[in-house]
mmCIF file of C-alpha atoms in Angstrom:
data_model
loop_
_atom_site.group_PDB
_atom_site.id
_atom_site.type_symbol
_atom_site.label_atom_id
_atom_site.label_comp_id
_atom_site.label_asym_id
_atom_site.label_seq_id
_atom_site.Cartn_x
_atom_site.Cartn_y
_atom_site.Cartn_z
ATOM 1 C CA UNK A 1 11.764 32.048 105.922
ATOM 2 C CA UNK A 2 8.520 30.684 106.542
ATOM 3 C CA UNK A 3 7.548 26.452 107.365
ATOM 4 C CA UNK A 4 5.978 26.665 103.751
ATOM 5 C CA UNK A 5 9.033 27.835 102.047
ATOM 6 C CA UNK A 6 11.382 25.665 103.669
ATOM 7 C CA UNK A 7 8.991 22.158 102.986
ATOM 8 C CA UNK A 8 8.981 23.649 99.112
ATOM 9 C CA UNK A 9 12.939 24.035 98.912
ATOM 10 C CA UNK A 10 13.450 20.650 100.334
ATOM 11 C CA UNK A 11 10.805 19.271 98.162
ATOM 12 C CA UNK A 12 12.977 20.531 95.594
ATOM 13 C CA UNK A 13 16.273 19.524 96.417
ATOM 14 C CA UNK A 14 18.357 16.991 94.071
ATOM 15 C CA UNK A 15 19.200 13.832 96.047
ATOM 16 C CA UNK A 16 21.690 11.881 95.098
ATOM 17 C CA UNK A 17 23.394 8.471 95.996
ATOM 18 C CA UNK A 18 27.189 8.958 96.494
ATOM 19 C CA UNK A 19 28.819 4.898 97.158
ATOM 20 C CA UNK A 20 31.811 5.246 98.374
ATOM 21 C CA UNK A 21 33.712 1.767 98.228
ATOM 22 C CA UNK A 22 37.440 0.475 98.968
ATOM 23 C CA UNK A 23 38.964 -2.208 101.554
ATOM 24 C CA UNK A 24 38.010 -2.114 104.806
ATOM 25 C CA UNK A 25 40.144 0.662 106.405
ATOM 26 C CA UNK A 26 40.594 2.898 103.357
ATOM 27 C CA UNK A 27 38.881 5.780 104.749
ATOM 28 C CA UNK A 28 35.322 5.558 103.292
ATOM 29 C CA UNK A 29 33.321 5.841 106.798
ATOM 30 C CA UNK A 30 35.530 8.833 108.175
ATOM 31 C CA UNK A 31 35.485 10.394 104.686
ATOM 32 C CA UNK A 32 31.308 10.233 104.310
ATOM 33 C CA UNK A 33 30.909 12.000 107.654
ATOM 34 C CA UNK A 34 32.909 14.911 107.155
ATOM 35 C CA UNK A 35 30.863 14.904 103.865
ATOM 36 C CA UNK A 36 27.611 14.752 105.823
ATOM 37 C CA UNK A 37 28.503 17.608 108.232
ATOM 38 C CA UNK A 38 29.992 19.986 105.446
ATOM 39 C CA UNK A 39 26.720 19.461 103.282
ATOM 40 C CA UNK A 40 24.706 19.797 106.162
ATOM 41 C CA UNK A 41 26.017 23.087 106.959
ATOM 42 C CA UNK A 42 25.059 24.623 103.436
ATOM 43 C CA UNK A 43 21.846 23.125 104.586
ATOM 44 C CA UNK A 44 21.535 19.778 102.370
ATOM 45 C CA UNK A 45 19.627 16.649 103.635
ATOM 46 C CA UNK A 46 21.636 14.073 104.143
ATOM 47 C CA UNK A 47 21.812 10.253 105.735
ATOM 48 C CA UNK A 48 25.366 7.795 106.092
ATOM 49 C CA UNK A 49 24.065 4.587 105.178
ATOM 50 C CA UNK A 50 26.934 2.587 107.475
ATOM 51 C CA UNK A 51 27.806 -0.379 106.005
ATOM 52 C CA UNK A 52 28.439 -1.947 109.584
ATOM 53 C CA UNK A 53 25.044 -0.453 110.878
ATOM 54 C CA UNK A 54 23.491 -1.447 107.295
ATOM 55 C CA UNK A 55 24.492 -5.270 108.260
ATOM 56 C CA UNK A 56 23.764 -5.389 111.806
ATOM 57 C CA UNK A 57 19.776 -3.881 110.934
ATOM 58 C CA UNK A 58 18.442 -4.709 107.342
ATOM 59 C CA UNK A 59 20.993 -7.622 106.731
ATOM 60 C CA UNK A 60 20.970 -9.495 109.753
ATOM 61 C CA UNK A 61 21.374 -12.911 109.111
ATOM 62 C CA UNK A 62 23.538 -12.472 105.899
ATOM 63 C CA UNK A 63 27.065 -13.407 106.385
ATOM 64 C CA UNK A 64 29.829 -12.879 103.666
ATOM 65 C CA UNK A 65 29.302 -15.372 100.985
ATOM 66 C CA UNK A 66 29.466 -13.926 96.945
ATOM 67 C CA UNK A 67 25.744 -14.489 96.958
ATOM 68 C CA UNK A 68 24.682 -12.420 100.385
ATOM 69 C CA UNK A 69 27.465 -9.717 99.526
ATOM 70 C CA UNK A 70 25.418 -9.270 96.592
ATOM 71 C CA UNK A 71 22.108 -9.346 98.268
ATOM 72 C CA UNK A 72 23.536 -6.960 101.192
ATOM 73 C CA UNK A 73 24.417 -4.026 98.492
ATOM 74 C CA UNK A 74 21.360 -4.594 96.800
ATOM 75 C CA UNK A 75 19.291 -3.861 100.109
ATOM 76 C CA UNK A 76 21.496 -0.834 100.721
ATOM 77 C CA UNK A 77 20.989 0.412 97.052
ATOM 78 C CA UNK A 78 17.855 0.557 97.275
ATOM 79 C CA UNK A 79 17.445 2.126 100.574
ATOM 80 C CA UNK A 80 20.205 4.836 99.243
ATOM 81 C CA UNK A 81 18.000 4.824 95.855
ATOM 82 C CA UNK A 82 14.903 5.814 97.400
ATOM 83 C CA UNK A 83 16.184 8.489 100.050
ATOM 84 C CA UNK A 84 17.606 10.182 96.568
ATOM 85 C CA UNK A 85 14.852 10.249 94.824
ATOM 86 C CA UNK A 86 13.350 12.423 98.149
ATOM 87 C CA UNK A 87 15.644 15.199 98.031
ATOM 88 C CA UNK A 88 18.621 13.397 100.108
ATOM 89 C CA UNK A 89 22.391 12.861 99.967
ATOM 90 C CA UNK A 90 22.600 8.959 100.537
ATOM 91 C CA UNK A 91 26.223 9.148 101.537
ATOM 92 C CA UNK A 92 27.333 4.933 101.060
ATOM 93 C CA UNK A 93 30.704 3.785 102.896
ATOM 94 C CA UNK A 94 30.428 0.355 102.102
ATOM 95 C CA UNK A 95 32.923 -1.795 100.513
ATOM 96 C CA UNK A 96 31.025 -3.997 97.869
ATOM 97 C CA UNK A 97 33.545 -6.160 96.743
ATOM 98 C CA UNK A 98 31.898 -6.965 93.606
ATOM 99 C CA UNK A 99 31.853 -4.859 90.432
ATOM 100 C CA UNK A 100 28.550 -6.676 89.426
ATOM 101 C CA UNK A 101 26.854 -6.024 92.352
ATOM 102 C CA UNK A 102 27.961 -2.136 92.279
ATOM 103 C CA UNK A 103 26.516 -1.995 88.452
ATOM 104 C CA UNK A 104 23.380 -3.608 89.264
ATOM 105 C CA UNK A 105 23.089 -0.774 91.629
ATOM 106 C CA UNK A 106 24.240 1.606 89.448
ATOM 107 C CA UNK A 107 21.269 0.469 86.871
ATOM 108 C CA UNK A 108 18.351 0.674 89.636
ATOM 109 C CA UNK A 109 19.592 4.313 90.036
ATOM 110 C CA UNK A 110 20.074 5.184 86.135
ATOM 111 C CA UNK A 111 16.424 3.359 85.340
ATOM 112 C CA UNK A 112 14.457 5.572 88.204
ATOM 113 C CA UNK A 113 16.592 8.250 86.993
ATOM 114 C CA UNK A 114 18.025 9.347 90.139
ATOM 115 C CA UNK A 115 21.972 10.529 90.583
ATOM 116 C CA UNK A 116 24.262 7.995 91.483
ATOM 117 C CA UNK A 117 28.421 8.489 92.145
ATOM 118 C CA UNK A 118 30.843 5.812 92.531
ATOM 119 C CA UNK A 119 33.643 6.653 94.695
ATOM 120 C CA UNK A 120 36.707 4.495 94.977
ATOM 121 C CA UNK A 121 38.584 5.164 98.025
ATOM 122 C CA UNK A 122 41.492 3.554 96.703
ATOM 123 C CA UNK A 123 43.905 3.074 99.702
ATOM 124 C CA UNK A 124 46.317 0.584 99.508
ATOM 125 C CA UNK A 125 45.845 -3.095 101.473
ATOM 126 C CA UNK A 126 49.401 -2.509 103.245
ATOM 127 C CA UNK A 127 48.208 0.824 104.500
ATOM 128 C CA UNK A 128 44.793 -0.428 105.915
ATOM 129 C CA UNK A 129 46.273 -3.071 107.715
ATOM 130 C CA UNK A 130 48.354 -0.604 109.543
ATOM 131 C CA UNK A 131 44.932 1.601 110.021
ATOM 132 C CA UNK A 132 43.290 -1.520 111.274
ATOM 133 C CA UNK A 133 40.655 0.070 112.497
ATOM 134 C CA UNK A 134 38.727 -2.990 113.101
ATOM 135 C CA UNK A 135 41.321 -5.179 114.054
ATOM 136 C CA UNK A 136 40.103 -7.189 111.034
ATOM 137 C CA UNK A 137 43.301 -7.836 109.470
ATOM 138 C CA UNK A 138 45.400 -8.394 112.961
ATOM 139 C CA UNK A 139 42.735 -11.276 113.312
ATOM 140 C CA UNK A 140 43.223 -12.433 109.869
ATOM 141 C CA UNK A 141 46.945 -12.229 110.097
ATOM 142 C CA UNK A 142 46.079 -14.394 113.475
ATOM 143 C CA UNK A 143 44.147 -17.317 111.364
ATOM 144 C CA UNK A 144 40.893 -15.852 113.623
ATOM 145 C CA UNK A 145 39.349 -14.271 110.452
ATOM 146 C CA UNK A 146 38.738 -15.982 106.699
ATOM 147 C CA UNK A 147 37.101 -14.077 104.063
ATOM 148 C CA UNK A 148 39.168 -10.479 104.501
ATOM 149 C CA UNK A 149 38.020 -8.321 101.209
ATOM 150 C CA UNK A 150 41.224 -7.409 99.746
ATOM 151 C CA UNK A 151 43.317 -10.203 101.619
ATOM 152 C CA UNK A 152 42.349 -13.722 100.967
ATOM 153 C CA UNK A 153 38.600 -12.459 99.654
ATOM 154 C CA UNK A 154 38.506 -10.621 96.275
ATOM 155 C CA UNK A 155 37.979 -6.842 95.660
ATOM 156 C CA UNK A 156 37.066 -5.653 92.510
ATOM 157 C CA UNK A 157 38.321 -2.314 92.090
ATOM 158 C CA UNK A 158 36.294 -0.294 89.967
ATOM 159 C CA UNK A 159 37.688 0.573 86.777
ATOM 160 C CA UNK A 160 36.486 4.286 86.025
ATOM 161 C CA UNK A 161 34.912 5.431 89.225
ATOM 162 C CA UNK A 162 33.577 9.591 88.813
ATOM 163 C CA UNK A 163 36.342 10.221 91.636
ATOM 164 C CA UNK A 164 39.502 8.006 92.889
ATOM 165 C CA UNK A 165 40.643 9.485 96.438
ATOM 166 C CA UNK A 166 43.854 8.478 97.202
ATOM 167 C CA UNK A 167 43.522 8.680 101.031
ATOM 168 C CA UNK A 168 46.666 7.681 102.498
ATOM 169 C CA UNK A 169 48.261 10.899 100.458
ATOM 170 C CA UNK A 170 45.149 13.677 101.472
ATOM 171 C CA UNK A 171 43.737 14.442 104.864
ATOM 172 C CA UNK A 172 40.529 13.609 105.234
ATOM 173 C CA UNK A 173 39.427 17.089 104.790
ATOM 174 C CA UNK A 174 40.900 17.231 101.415
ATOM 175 C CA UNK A 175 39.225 13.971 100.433
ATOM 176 C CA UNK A 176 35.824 15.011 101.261
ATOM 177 C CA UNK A 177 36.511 18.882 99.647
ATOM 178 C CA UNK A 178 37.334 16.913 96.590
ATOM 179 C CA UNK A 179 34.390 14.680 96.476
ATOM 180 C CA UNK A 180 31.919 18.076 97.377
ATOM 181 C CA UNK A 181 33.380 19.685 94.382
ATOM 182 C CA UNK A 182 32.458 17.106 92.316
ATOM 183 C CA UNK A 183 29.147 17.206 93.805
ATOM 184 C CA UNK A 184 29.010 20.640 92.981
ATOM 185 C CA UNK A 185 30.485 20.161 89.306
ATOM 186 C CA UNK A 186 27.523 17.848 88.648
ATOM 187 C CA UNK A 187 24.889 20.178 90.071
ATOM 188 C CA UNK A 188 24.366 18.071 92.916
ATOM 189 C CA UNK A 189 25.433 20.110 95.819
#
């Protein structure tokens, strides 16, 4: 294949954004990389917009009030928004507590007409604070840590996300083979 044809077929390629949000230890991270690498080997584009990178880079300065949650997704949608509407699989661990704040992004999405997929990684609070992969809810439990989504912050769970992945009852290799079939289902992947 020549330079020329490979620029024109990722010129061509349908981006997409693909959030994936839950409680902090429910999987979403682990779950969008093994995404990544299995659409990368069928040759997709594709960028992990980590929430934890995300805050430490474009949100700096932002800490965890209602108001700079909000403001934080907002900054990632659009960043995931405008690397879909290129060509690339914006693969979105990040929580976003809010429903509000996921619609808004949602909207931005449906009104530059670019795909959009709202993935709940629905994993129960009692099995991410075993997981704990932070140590976010040991330092909660500890009275270090106020403001835990899903513990004494609230998470909105969304109400009809395109896929629910139960991860605490799937590998993560089944969890990410169910969210690239739905990629493929919707002619995204």
């Amino acid at each position: 294949m020549t330079t020329d044809q490979e620029t024109s077929m990722s010129l061509t390629e349908t981006g997409a954004t693909v959030w994936l949000t839950g409680l902090p230890s429910a999987g979403k991270t682990t779950i969008a990389y093994e995404l990544a690498g299995r659409l990368r080997a069928d040759g997709h584009r594709v960028e992990v917009l980590d929430g934890d990178e995300i805050r430490e880079l474009l949100s700096a300065g932002l800490g965890f009030s209602r108001e700079d949650r909000h403001t934080n997704v907002q900054r990632i949608g659009f960043v995931a928004e405008l690397l879909a509407a290129n060509g690339v699989k914006a693969l979105v661990p990040v929580i976003a507590p809010y429903a509000d704040s996921r619609d808004a992004v949602r909207k931005r999405h449906q009104r530059e007409g670019t795909a959009y997929l709202e993935v709940h990684v629905a994993t129960p609070v009692e099995v991410c604070s075993v997981r704990d992969v932070k140590g976010l809810y040991a330092k909660q439990a500890a009275g270090e840590l106020s403001g835990l989504t899903g513990v004494d912050d609230p998470y909105e769970a969304p109400e009809s996300p395109d896929l629910r992945i139960e991860s605490h009852q799937q590998t993560v290799q089944e969890s990410a083979a169910a969210l690239r079939a739905l990629l493929t289902e919707r002619g995204l992947a």
